[in-house]
CSV table of C-alpha atoms in Angstrom, one decimal:
chain,number,residue,atom,x,y,z
A,1,UNK,CA,29.5,12.9,-29.2
A,2,UNK,CA,29.1,16.6,-30.2
A,3,UNK,CA,26.9,17.3,-27.0
A,4,UNK,CA,29.6,16.0,-24.5
A,5,UNK,CA,32.4,18.0,-26.7
A,6,UNK,CA,30.2,21.3,-26.2
A,7,UNK,CA,30.1,20.6,-22.6
A,8,UNK,CA,33.8,20.2,-22.2
A,9,UNK,CA,34.2,23.3,-24.3
A,10,UNK,CA,31.9,25.1,-21.9
A,11,UNK,CA,33.9,23.9,-18.9
A,12,UNK,CA,37.1,25.8,-20.5
A,13,UNK,CA,35.4,28.9,-19.3
A,14,UNK,CA,34.6,27.7,-15.8
A,15,UNK,CA,36.8,29.0,-12.8
A,16,UNK,CA,39.6,26.6,-12.3
A,17,UNK,CA,38.2,25.8,-8.6
A,18,UNK,CA,34.9,25.0,-10.1
A,19,UNK,CA,36.6,22.6,-12.8
A,20,UNK,CA,38.6,21.0,-10.0
A,21,UNK,CA,35.4,20.6,-7.9
A,22,UNK,CA,33.6,18.9,-10.6
A,23,UNK,CA,36.5,16.7,-11.7
A,24,UNK,CA,37.1,15.5,-7.9
A,25,UNK,CA,33.3,15.1,-7.4
A,26,UNK,CA,33.2,12.8,-10.4
A,27,UNK,CA,36.2,10.9,-9.4
A,28,UNK,CA,34.8,10.2,-6.0
A,29,UNK,CA,31.4,9.3,-6.9
A,30,UNK,CA,32.5,6.9,-9.6
A,31,UNK,CA,35.1,5.2,-7.1
A,32,UNK,CA,32.3,4.7,-4.5
A,33,UNK,CA,30.2,3.2,-7.1
A,34,UNK,CA,32.8,0.9,-8.3
A,35,UNK,CA,33.3,-0.3,-4.7
A,36,UNK,CA,29.7,-0.8,-4.0
A,37,UNK,CA,29.1,-2.9,-7.2
A,38,UNK,CA,31.8,-5.3,-5.8
A,39,UNK,CA,29.3,-6.5,-3.2
A,40,UNK,CA,28.1,-9.9,-4.1
A,41,UNK,CA,24.3,-8.8,-4.2
A,42,UNK,CA,24.7,-5.2,-5.0
A,43,UNK,CA,21.6,-5.0,-6.9
A,44,UNK,CA,19.3,-6.5,-4.2
A,45,UNK,CA,21.1,-4.1,-1.6
A,46,UNK,CA,20.6,-1.2,-3.6
A,47,UNK,CA,17.0,-2.1,-4.3
A,48,UNK,CA,16.5,-2.2,-0.6
A,49,UNK,CA,18.1,1.0,0.2
A,50,UNK,CA,16.5,3.4,-2.3
A,51,UNK,CA,13.0,3.2,-0.8
A,52,UNK,CA,14.8,4.6,2.2
A,53,UNK,CA,16.3,7.5,0.2
A,54,UNK,CA,12.9,8.2,-1.6
A,55,UNK,CA,11.1,8.5,1.8
A,56,UNK,CA,13.8,10.6,3.1
A,57,UNK,CA,13.8,13.0,0.4
A,58,UNK,CA,10.2,13.0,-0.4
A,59,UNK,CA,7.9,12.0,2.8
A,60,UNK,CA,4.3,11.5,2.1
A,61,UNK,CA,1.3,12.8,4.5
A,62,UNK,CA,-0.1,9.4,5.6
A,63,UNK,CA,-2.8,11.3,7.5
A,64,UNK,CA,-4.3,12.4,4.0
A,65,UNK,CA,-5.3,8.4,3.5
A,66,UNK,CA,-8.4,8.8,6.2
A,67,UNK,CA,-9.3,12.2,5.2
A,68,UNK,CA,-9.1,13.6,1.5
A,69,UNK,CA,-8.3,10.1,0.1
A,70,UNK,CA,-11.0,8.0,1.9
A,71,UNK,CA,-13.4,7.8,-0.9
A,72,UNK,CA,-10.4,6.6,-3.0
A,73,UNK,CA,-9.5,3.7,-0.9
A,74,UNK,CA,-13.0,2.8,-0.2
A,75,UNK,CA,-13.8,2.4,-3.9
A,76,UNK,CA,-10.3,0.2,-4.2
A,77,UNK,CA,-11.3,-2.0,-1.6
A,78,UNK,CA,-14.8,-2.5,-3.0
A,79,UNK,CA,-13.1,-3.4,-6.3
A,80,UNK,CA,-11.1,-6.0,-4.7
A,81,UNK,CA,-13.8,-7.7,-3.0
A,82,UNK,CA,-15.8,-7.6,-6.2
A,83,UNK,CA,-13.7,-6.9,-9.1
A,84,UNK,CA,-16.3,-7.5,-11.8
A,85,UNK,CA,-19.3,-5.8,-10.1
A,86,UNK,CA,-20.1,-2.2,-11.0
A,87,UNK,CA,-20.8,0.9,-9.0
A,88,UNK,CA,-21.9,4.2,-10.3
A,89,UNK,CA,-19.5,7.1,-9.6
A,90,UNK,CA,-19.1,10.7,-10.6
A,91,UNK,CA,-17.7,10.6,-14.5
A,92,UNK,CA,-14.7,12.9,-13.5
A,93,UNK,CA,-13.9,11.2,-10.2
A,94,UNK,CA,-10.9,8.6,-9.8
A,95,UNK,CA,-13.3,6.2,-8.3
A,96,UNK,CA,-15.0,6.1,-11.7
A,97,UNK,CA,-11.5,5.1,-13.5
A,98,UNK,CA,-11.1,2.0,-11.6
A,99,UNK,CA,-13.4,0.0,-13.9
A,100,UNK,CA,-10.9,-1.5,-16.0
A,101,UNK,CA,-7.8,-1.2,-13.6
A,102,UNK,CA,-8.1,-4.8,-12.3
A,103,UNK,CA,-4.5,-5.9,-11.7
A,104,UNK,CA,-3.9,-4.7,-8.1
A,105,UNK,CA,-7.7,-5.1,-7.0
A,106,UNK,CA,-7.4,-8.9,-8.1
A,107,UNK,CA,-4.1,-9.4,-6.4
A,108,UNK,CA,-5.4,-7.7,-3.1
A,109,UNK,CA,-8.7,-9.7,-3.3
A,110,UNK,CA,-6.5,-13.1,-3.7
A,111,UNK,CA,-4.2,-12.0,-0.9
A,112,UNK,CA,-6.9,-10.7,1.5
A,113,UNK,CA,-5.4,-7.3,1.4
A,114,UNK,CA,-7.2,-3.8,2.7
A,115,UNK,CA,-5.9,-0.3,2.6
A,116,UNK,CA,-2.6,-0.8,4.6
A,117,UNK,CA,-1.8,-4.2,2.9
A,118,UNK,CA,-2.3,-2.7,-0.4
A,119,UNK,CA,0.1,0.0,0.3
A,120,UNK,CA,2.7,-2.5,1.3
A,121,UNK,CA,2.2,-4.3,-1.9
A,122,UNK,CA,2.4,-1.2,-3.8
A,123,UNK,CA,5.9,-0.3,-2.0
A,124,UNK,CA,6.8,-4.1,-3.0
A,125,UNK,CA,6.4,-3.7,-6.7
A,126,UNK,CA,8.5,-0.4,-6.1
A,127,UNK,CA,11.1,-2.2,-4.8
A,128,UNK,CA,11.0,-4.9,-7.7
A,129,UNK,CA,10.9,-2.1,-10.1
A,130,UNK,CA,14.3,-1.0,-8.8
A,131,UNK,CA,15.5,-4.4,-8.9
A,132,UNK,CA,14.5,-5.3,-12.4
A,133,UNK,CA,15.7,-1.7,-13.7
A,134,UNK,CA,19.0,-2.5,-12.2
A,135,UNK,CA,19.3,-5.8,-14.0
A,136,UNK,CA,18.1,-4.4,-17.2
A,137,UNK,CA,20.3,-1.4,-17.0
A,138,UNK,CA,23.5,-3.7,-16.4
A,139,UNK,CA,22.3,-5.9,-19.2
A,140,UNK,CA,22.0,-3.1,-21.6
A,141,UNK,CA,25.3,-1.4,-20.7
A,142,UNK,CA,27.6,-4.3,-19.8
A,143,UNK,CA,28.6,-2.0,-16.7
A,144,UNK,CA,27.4,-2.4,-13.5
A,145,UNK,CA,28.7,1.2,-12.5
A,146,UNK,CA,26.6,2.8,-15.1
A,147,UNK,CA,23.7,0.4,-14.1
A,148,UNK,CA,23.8,1.6,-10.5
A,149,UNK,CA,24.0,5.4,-11.5
A,150,UNK,CA,20.9,5.0,-13.8
A,151,UNK,CA,19.0,3.1,-11.0
A,152,UNK,CA,20.0,5.6,-8.5
A,153,UNK,CA,18.6,8.3,-11.0
A,154,UNK,CA,15.3,6.5,-11.2
A,155,UNK,CA,14.7,6.9,-7.5
A,156,UNK,CA,15.1,10.7,-7.9
A,157,UNK,CA,12.1,11.0,-10.5
A,158,UNK,CA,8.3,10.4,-10.0
A,159,UNK,CA,8.6,7.0,-11.7
A,160,UNK,CA,10.7,5.6,-9.0
A,161,UNK,CA,9.0,7.4,-6.3
A,162,UNK,CA,5.5,6.8,-6.8
A,163,UNK,CA,5.4,3.3,-5.2
A,164,UNK,CA,6.3,5.1,-1.9
A,165,UNK,CA,4.7,8.7,-1.7
A,166,UNK,CA,1.4,7.9,-3.8
A,167,UNK,CA,-1.5,7.6,-1.2
A,168,UNK,CA,-4.4,7.7,-3.6
A,169,UNK,CA,-4.9,4.2,-4.6
A,170,UNK,CA,-3.3,4.7,-7.7
A,171,UNK,CA,-0.8,2.1,-8.9
A,172,UNK,CA,1.5,3.5,-11.6
A,173,UNK,CA,4.5,1.8,-9.9
A,174,UNK,CA,2.8,-1.7,-10.8
A,175,UNK,CA,2.4,-0.9,-14.4
A,176,UNK,CA,5.7,0.7,-14.6
A,177,UNK,CA,7.2,-2.7,-13.3
A,178,UNK,CA,5.4,-4.8,-15.7
A,179,UNK,CA,6.4,-2.3,-18.5
A,180,UNK,CA,10.2,-2.6,-17.4
A,181,UNK,CA,9.6,-6.6,-16.8
A,182,UNK,CA,8.7,-7.0,-20.4
A,183,UNK,CA,11.9,-5.5,-21.6
A,184,UNK,CA,14.1,-7.9,-19.5
A,185,UNK,CA,13.6,-11.1,-20.9
A,186,UNK,CA,13.2,-12.2,-24.6
A,187,UNK,CA,10.7,-15.1,-24.0
A,188,UNK,CA,7.5,-14.1,-25.8
A,189,UNK,CA,5.3,-15.2,-23.0
A,190,UNK,CA,6.9,-13.0,-20.5
A,191,UNK,CA,6.8,-10.0,-22.7
A,192,UNK,CA,3.0,-10.8,-23.4
A,193,UNK,CA,2.4,-11.1,-19.6
A,194,UNK,CA,4.3,-8.0,-18.5
A,195,UNK,CA,2.3,-5.5,-21.4
A,196,UNK,CA,-1.0,-7.5,-20.5
A,197,UNK,CA,-0.7,-6.9,-16.9
A,198,UNK,CA,0.5,-3.1,-17.3
A,199,UNK,CA,-2.5,-2.5,-19.5
A,200,UNK,CA,-4.9,-3.9,-16.9
A,201,UNK,CA,-3.2,-2.1,-14.1
A,202,UNK,CA,-3.8,1.4,-15.9
A,203,UNK,CA,-4.6,2.3,-19.5
A,204,UNK,CA,-1.4,4.6,-19.7
A,205,UNK,CA,0.4,1.1,-19.4
A,206,UNK,CA,-1.2,0.2,-22.8
A,207,UNK,CA,-0.1,3.3,-24.5
A,208,UNK,CA,3.3,3.2,-22.9
A,209,UNK,CA,3.8,-0.5,-24.2
A,210,UNK,CA,4.4,1.2,-27.6
A,211,UNK,CA,7.9,2.0,-26.4
A,212,UNK,CA,8.5,-1.7,-25.2
A,213,UNK,CA,7.6,-2.6,-28.9
A,214,UNK,CA,10.2,0.0,-30.0
A,215,UNK,CA,12.6,-1.5,-27.5
A,216,UNK,CA,12.4,-5.2,-28.9
A,217,UNK,CA,12.5,-3.6,-32.5
A,218,UNK,CA,15.8,-1.9,-31.9
A,219,UNK,CA,17.0,-5.3,-30.0
A,220,UNK,CA,16.8,-7.0,-33.2
A,221,UNK,CA,18.5,-4.2,-35.4
A,222,UNK,CA,17.5,-0.5,-36.5
A,223,UNK,CA,15.8,-1.5,-39.8
A,224,UNK,CA,12.4,-1.8,-40.8
A,225,UNK,CA,12.7,-5.6,-41.7
A,226,UNK,CA,13.7,-6.1,-38.1
A,227,UNK,CA,10.5,-4.6,-36.9
A,228,UNK,CA,8.5,-7.9,-37.0
A,229,UNK,CA,10.0,-10.5,-34.7
A,230,UNK,CA,8.8,-12.8,-32.0
A,231,UNK,CA,9.2,-10.1,-29.1
A,232,UNK,CA,7.3,-7.5,-31.1
A,233,UNK,CA,4.9,-10.0,-32.0
A,234,UNK,CA,4.2,-10.7,-28.5
A,235,UNK,CA,3.6,-6.9,-27.5
A,236,UNK,CA,1.1,-6.7,-30.3
A,237,UNK,CA,-0.7,-10.1,-29.2
A,238,UNK,CA,-0.9,-8.5,-25.4
A,239,UNK,CA,-2.6,-5.2,-27.1
A,240,UNK,CA,-5.0,-7.8,-29.0
A,241,UNK,CA,-5.6,-9.8,-25.8
A,242,UNK,CA,-6.3,-6.7,-24.0
A,243,UNK,CA,-8.9,-5.4,-26.2
A,244,UNK,CA,-10.5,-8.9,-26.7
A,245,UNK,CA,-10.9,-9.2,-22.7
A,246,UNK,CA,-12.0,-5.5,-22.5
A,247,UNK,CA,-14.9,-6.4,-25.1
A,248,UNK,CA,-16.0,-9.4,-23.0
A,249,UNK,CA,-16.1,-7.6,-19.8
A,250,UNK,CA,-18.0,-4.6,-21.5
A,251,UNK,CA,-20.7,-7.3,-22.9
A,252,UNK,CA,-20.6,-9.7,-19.9
A,253,UNK,CA,-20.5,-7.6,-16.8
A,254,UNK,CA,-21.7,-4.3,-18.5
A,255,UNK,CA,-18.4,-2.5,-17.9
A,256,UNK,CA,-18.4,1.1,-19.0
A,257,UNK,CA,-15.7,3.4,-20.4
A,258,UNK,CA,-16.1,6.6,-18.4
A,259,UNK,CA,-15.1,10.0,-19.8
A,260,UNK,CA,-15.2,12.9,-17.3
A,261,UNK,CA,-14.6,16.6,-17.9
A,262,UNK,CA,-11.0,16.3,-16.5
A,263,UNK,CA,-9.6,14.8,-19.8
A,264,UNK,CA,-9.7,15.2,-23.5
A,265,UNK,CA,-8.7,18.2,-25.7
A,266,UNK,CA,-10.1,21.0,-23.5
A,267,UNK,CA,-8.0,19.6,-20.7
A,268,UNK,CA,-4.9,19.6,-23.0
A,269,UNK,CA,-5.8,23.2,-24.0
A,270,UNK,CA,-6.2,24.4,-20.3
A,271,UNK,CA,-3.1,22.8,-19.1
A,272,UNK,CA,-0.5,24.3,-21.7
A,273,UNK,CA,0.9,26.5,-19.2
A,274,UNK,CA,1.9,23.5,-17.3
A,275,UNK,CA,3.6,21.6,-20.6
A,276,UNK,CA,7.1,22.6,-19.9
A,277,UNK,CA,7.3,21.8,-16.4
A,278,UNK,CA,5.0,18.5,-16.8
A,279,UNK,CA,7.3,17.1,-19.6
A,280,UNK,CA,10.3,17.9,-17.4
A,281,UNK,CA,9.1,15.7,-14.6
A,282,UNK,CA,8.7,12.6,-16.6
A,283,UNK,CA,12.4,12.2,-16.7
A,284,UNK,CA,13.9,15.2,-15.6
A,285,UNK,CA,17.9,15.1,-16.0
A,286,UNK,CA,17.5,11.8,-17.7
A,287,UNK,CA,16.1,13.7,-20.7
A,288,UNK,CA,19.8,14.5,-21.5
A,289,UNK,CA,20.0,10.7,-22.5
A,290,UNK,CA,17.1,10.5,-24.6
A,291,UNK,CA,18.1,13.6,-26.5
A,292,UNK,CA,21.3,12.0,-26.8
A,293,UNK,CA,20.1,8.8,-28.3
A,294,UNK,CA,17.8,10.8,-30.7
A,295,UNK,CA,20.8,12.6,-31.9
A,296,UNK,CA,22.9,9.5,-32.3
A,297,UNK,CA,20.0,8.0,-34.6
A,298,UNK,CA,19.9,10.8,-36.6
A,299,UNK,CA,23.6,11.0,-36.9
A,300,UNK,CA,23.7,7.3,-37.9
A,301,UNK,CA,20.8,8.1,-40.5
A,302,UNK,CA,18.5,5.8,-38.7
A,303,UNK,CA,15.4,7.8,-39.8
A,304,UNK,CA,12.6,5.5,-39.1
A,305,UNK,CA,13.8,4.4,-35.7
A,306,UNK,CA,14.2,8.0,-34.7
A,307,UNK,CA,10.9,9.1,-36.0
A,308,UNK,CA,9.3,5.8,-34.1
A,309,UNK,CA,11.0,6.8,-30.8
A,310,UNK,CA,10.1,10.4,-31.2
A,311,UNK,CA,6.5,9.9,-32.1
A,312,UNK,CA,5.9,7.4,-29.1
A,313,UNK,CA,7.2,10.0,-26.8
A,314,UNK,CA,5.4,12.7,-28.2
A,315,UNK,CA,2.2,10.6,-27.9
A,316,UNK,CA,2.6,10.1,-24.2
A,317,UNK,CA,3.3,13.8,-23.6
A,318,UNK,CA,0.0,14.7,-25.6
A,319,UNK,CA,-1.8,11.8,-23.5
A,320,UNK,CA,-0.3,13.1,-20.2
A,321,UNK,CA,-1.5,16.6,-21.0
A,322,UNK,CA,-5.0,15.6,-21.9
A,323,UNK,CA,-5.5,14.5,-18.3
A,324,UNK,CA,-5.5,16.4,-15.1
A,325,UNK,CA,-2.5,14.1,-13.5
A,326,UNK,CA,0.2,15.3,-15.5
A,327,UNK,CA,3.3,14.4,-13.8
A,328,UNK,CA,1.9,10.6,-13.0
A,329,UNK,CA,1.3,10.4,-16.6
A,330,UNK,CA,4.4,11.5,-17.8
A,331,UNK,CA,6.1,9.0,-15.7
A,332,UNK,CA,5.0,6.3,-18.3
A,333,UNK,CA,7.7,7.7,-20.5
A,334,UNK,CA,10.3,5.7,-18.5
A,335,UNK,CA,10.5,2.7,-21.0
A,336,UNK,CA,12.3,5.6,-23.4
A,337,UNK,CA,15.1,5.9,-20.9
A,338,UNK,CA,16.1,2.0,-21.4
A,339,UNK,CA,15.9,2.7,-25.3
A,340,UNK,CA,18.0,5.6,-25.0
A,341,UNK,CA,20.7,3.8,-23.0
A,342,UNK,CA,20.3,0.9,-25.8
A,343,UNK,CA,20.9,3.1,-28.6
A,344,UNK,CA,23.7,5.1,-26.7
A,345,UNK,CA,25.6,1.9,-26.1
A,346,UNK,CA,25.1,0.2,-29.5
A,347,UNK,CA,25.4,3.2,-31.9
A,348,UNK,CA,27.4,5.5,-29.9
A,349,UNK,CA,31.3,5.7,-30.0
A,350,UNK,CA,31.9,7.0,-26.5
A,351,UNK,CA,33.9,5.6,-23.9
A,352,UNK,CA,32.7,3.8,-20.9
A,353,UNK,CA,34.3,6.5,-18.8
A,354,UNK,CA,32.4,9.1,-20.9
A,355,UNK,CA,29.0,7.2,-20.5
A,356,UNK,CA,29.4,7.0,-16.8
A,357,UNK,CA,30.1,10.8,-16.6
A,358,UNK,CA,27.2,11.6,-19.0
A,359,UNK,CA,24.7,9.4,-16.6
A,360,UNK,CA,26.4,10.9,-13.5
A,361,UNK,CA,25.5,14.2,-14.9
A,362,UNK,CA,21.9,13.3,-15.6
A,363,UNK,CA,21.5,11.6,-12.3
A,364,UNK,CA,22.8,14.6,-10.5
A,365,UNK,CA,20.6,17.2,-12.1
A,366,UNK,CA,17.7,14.8,-11.0
A,367,UNK,CA,18.8,14.8,-7.6
A,368,UNK,CA,19.0,18.5,-7.5
A,369,UNK,CA,15.7,19.1,-8.9
A,370,UNK,CA,13.0,19.2,-6.2
A,371,UNK,CA,10.4,16.3,-5.7
A,372,UNK,CA,7.8,18.4,-7.6
A,373,UNK,CA,4.6,17.1,-8.8
A,374,UNK,CA,2.8,18.8,-12.0
A,375,UNK,CA,-0.9,18.7,-11.7
A,376,UNK,CA,-3.6,20.6,-13.6
A,377,UNK,CA,-3.3,23.9,-15.3
A,378,UNK,CA,-1.4,25.7,-12.4
A,379,UNK,CA,-0.6,23.5,-9.6
A,380,UNK,CA,3.1,22.7,-8.7
A,381,UNK,CA,3.1,20.5,-5.6
A,382,UNK,CA,6.2,19.6,-3.7
A,383,UNK,CA,6.5,16.5,-1.7
A,384,UNK,CA,8.7,17.7,1.2
A,385,UNK,CA,11.8,15.9,2.7
A,386,UNK,CA,11.3,14.1,5.9
A,387,UNK,CA,13.3,16.8,8.1
A,388,UNK,CA,11.1,19.5,6.6
A,389,UNK,CA,7.7,17.4,7.0
A,390,UNK,CA,8.8,17.0,10.6
A,391,UNK,CA,9.6,20.6,11.3
A,392,UNK,CA,6.2,21.5,9.7
A,393,UNK,CA,4.3,19.2,11.9
A,394,UNK,CA,6.2,20.3,15.1
A,395,UNK,CA,5.4,23.9,14.4
A,396,UNK,CA,1.8,23.2,13.6
A,397,UNK,CA,2.0,24.3,9.7
A,398,UNK,CA,0.3,21.1,8.8
A,399,UNK,CA,1.1,18.3,6.0
A,400,UNK,CA,2.6,18.9,2.9
A,401,UNK,CA,0.8,19.3,-0.5
């Protein structure tokens, strides 16, 4: 593969000690991974361990729930008690955007959960996201070591962290779980359910489901005639079902689509200064794999699949830049990572060892990059590691951003 060959050529110019260290590092990490995947239930164990890792490297300020986020949670709790009743909020507020985000409030209402219980539910979906991701990565790669590294890499980016560090009553982790779930099984009913639930968790889930459609298109072949199949039809039917129910809610319960000043063309233009950083936070080092997949599609002359994948990713980037929460919106590009791995495995001609090394490279970059959150035109916020969080409190410098 050209990119990897170029990387090897670059290594020739590195000092011998550095090359030796990189080779030794790769050997040790891959050996540890091979030992870990020999465990009987390694995917379950990994999914239980990763939340601990996330919390260590990016610990949230729980004290903010009762302060800055109090209004958010009051709105969520009210929504869970009366999901089909409407209350007026300022159009630009987070609370006003809860109108059509019904999945978690309805689940919370059924289970009788309040703020603490909902946070636990959110974390549970984060655990499930790791679990289904490990399953799907292994299914695609047919290699448990690659699946382990990819799932580990997921825990280093916002898409994997948000279930455990997001405290604003925003349930992106739930939507992301349903999106990944809808790519795990070929049963059209399960695909429909996953996309439908993701869309009702957050509207970004509806837009990101275009990547789910592309995933099932590629799974059936990379030609235009394979675009229509049972799986892609299930995705389209979920879209139809979503808009049909949305129409009923508008006319039956008088739900309103709220458009504030913090989204749209003006928001996109004002946030252009954060376009590079915001886009990076979507997948961080895993962009290497997406770019590699696009290169393979183009090299294989799969023009339409390459265009479809590129346009879908660009659409999600544009949508993310058109709202104030850039990083959390960029996280919905996550399904593109699964598509990328599928393309690399099916159309690429690299060895399994080369694939593992490439994934390890992307995971290492993601690990080394701090837990930054891009928000608005100028903000870059860091979710501090637990030791630093404790030190800041001990010395009275307050919680993290």
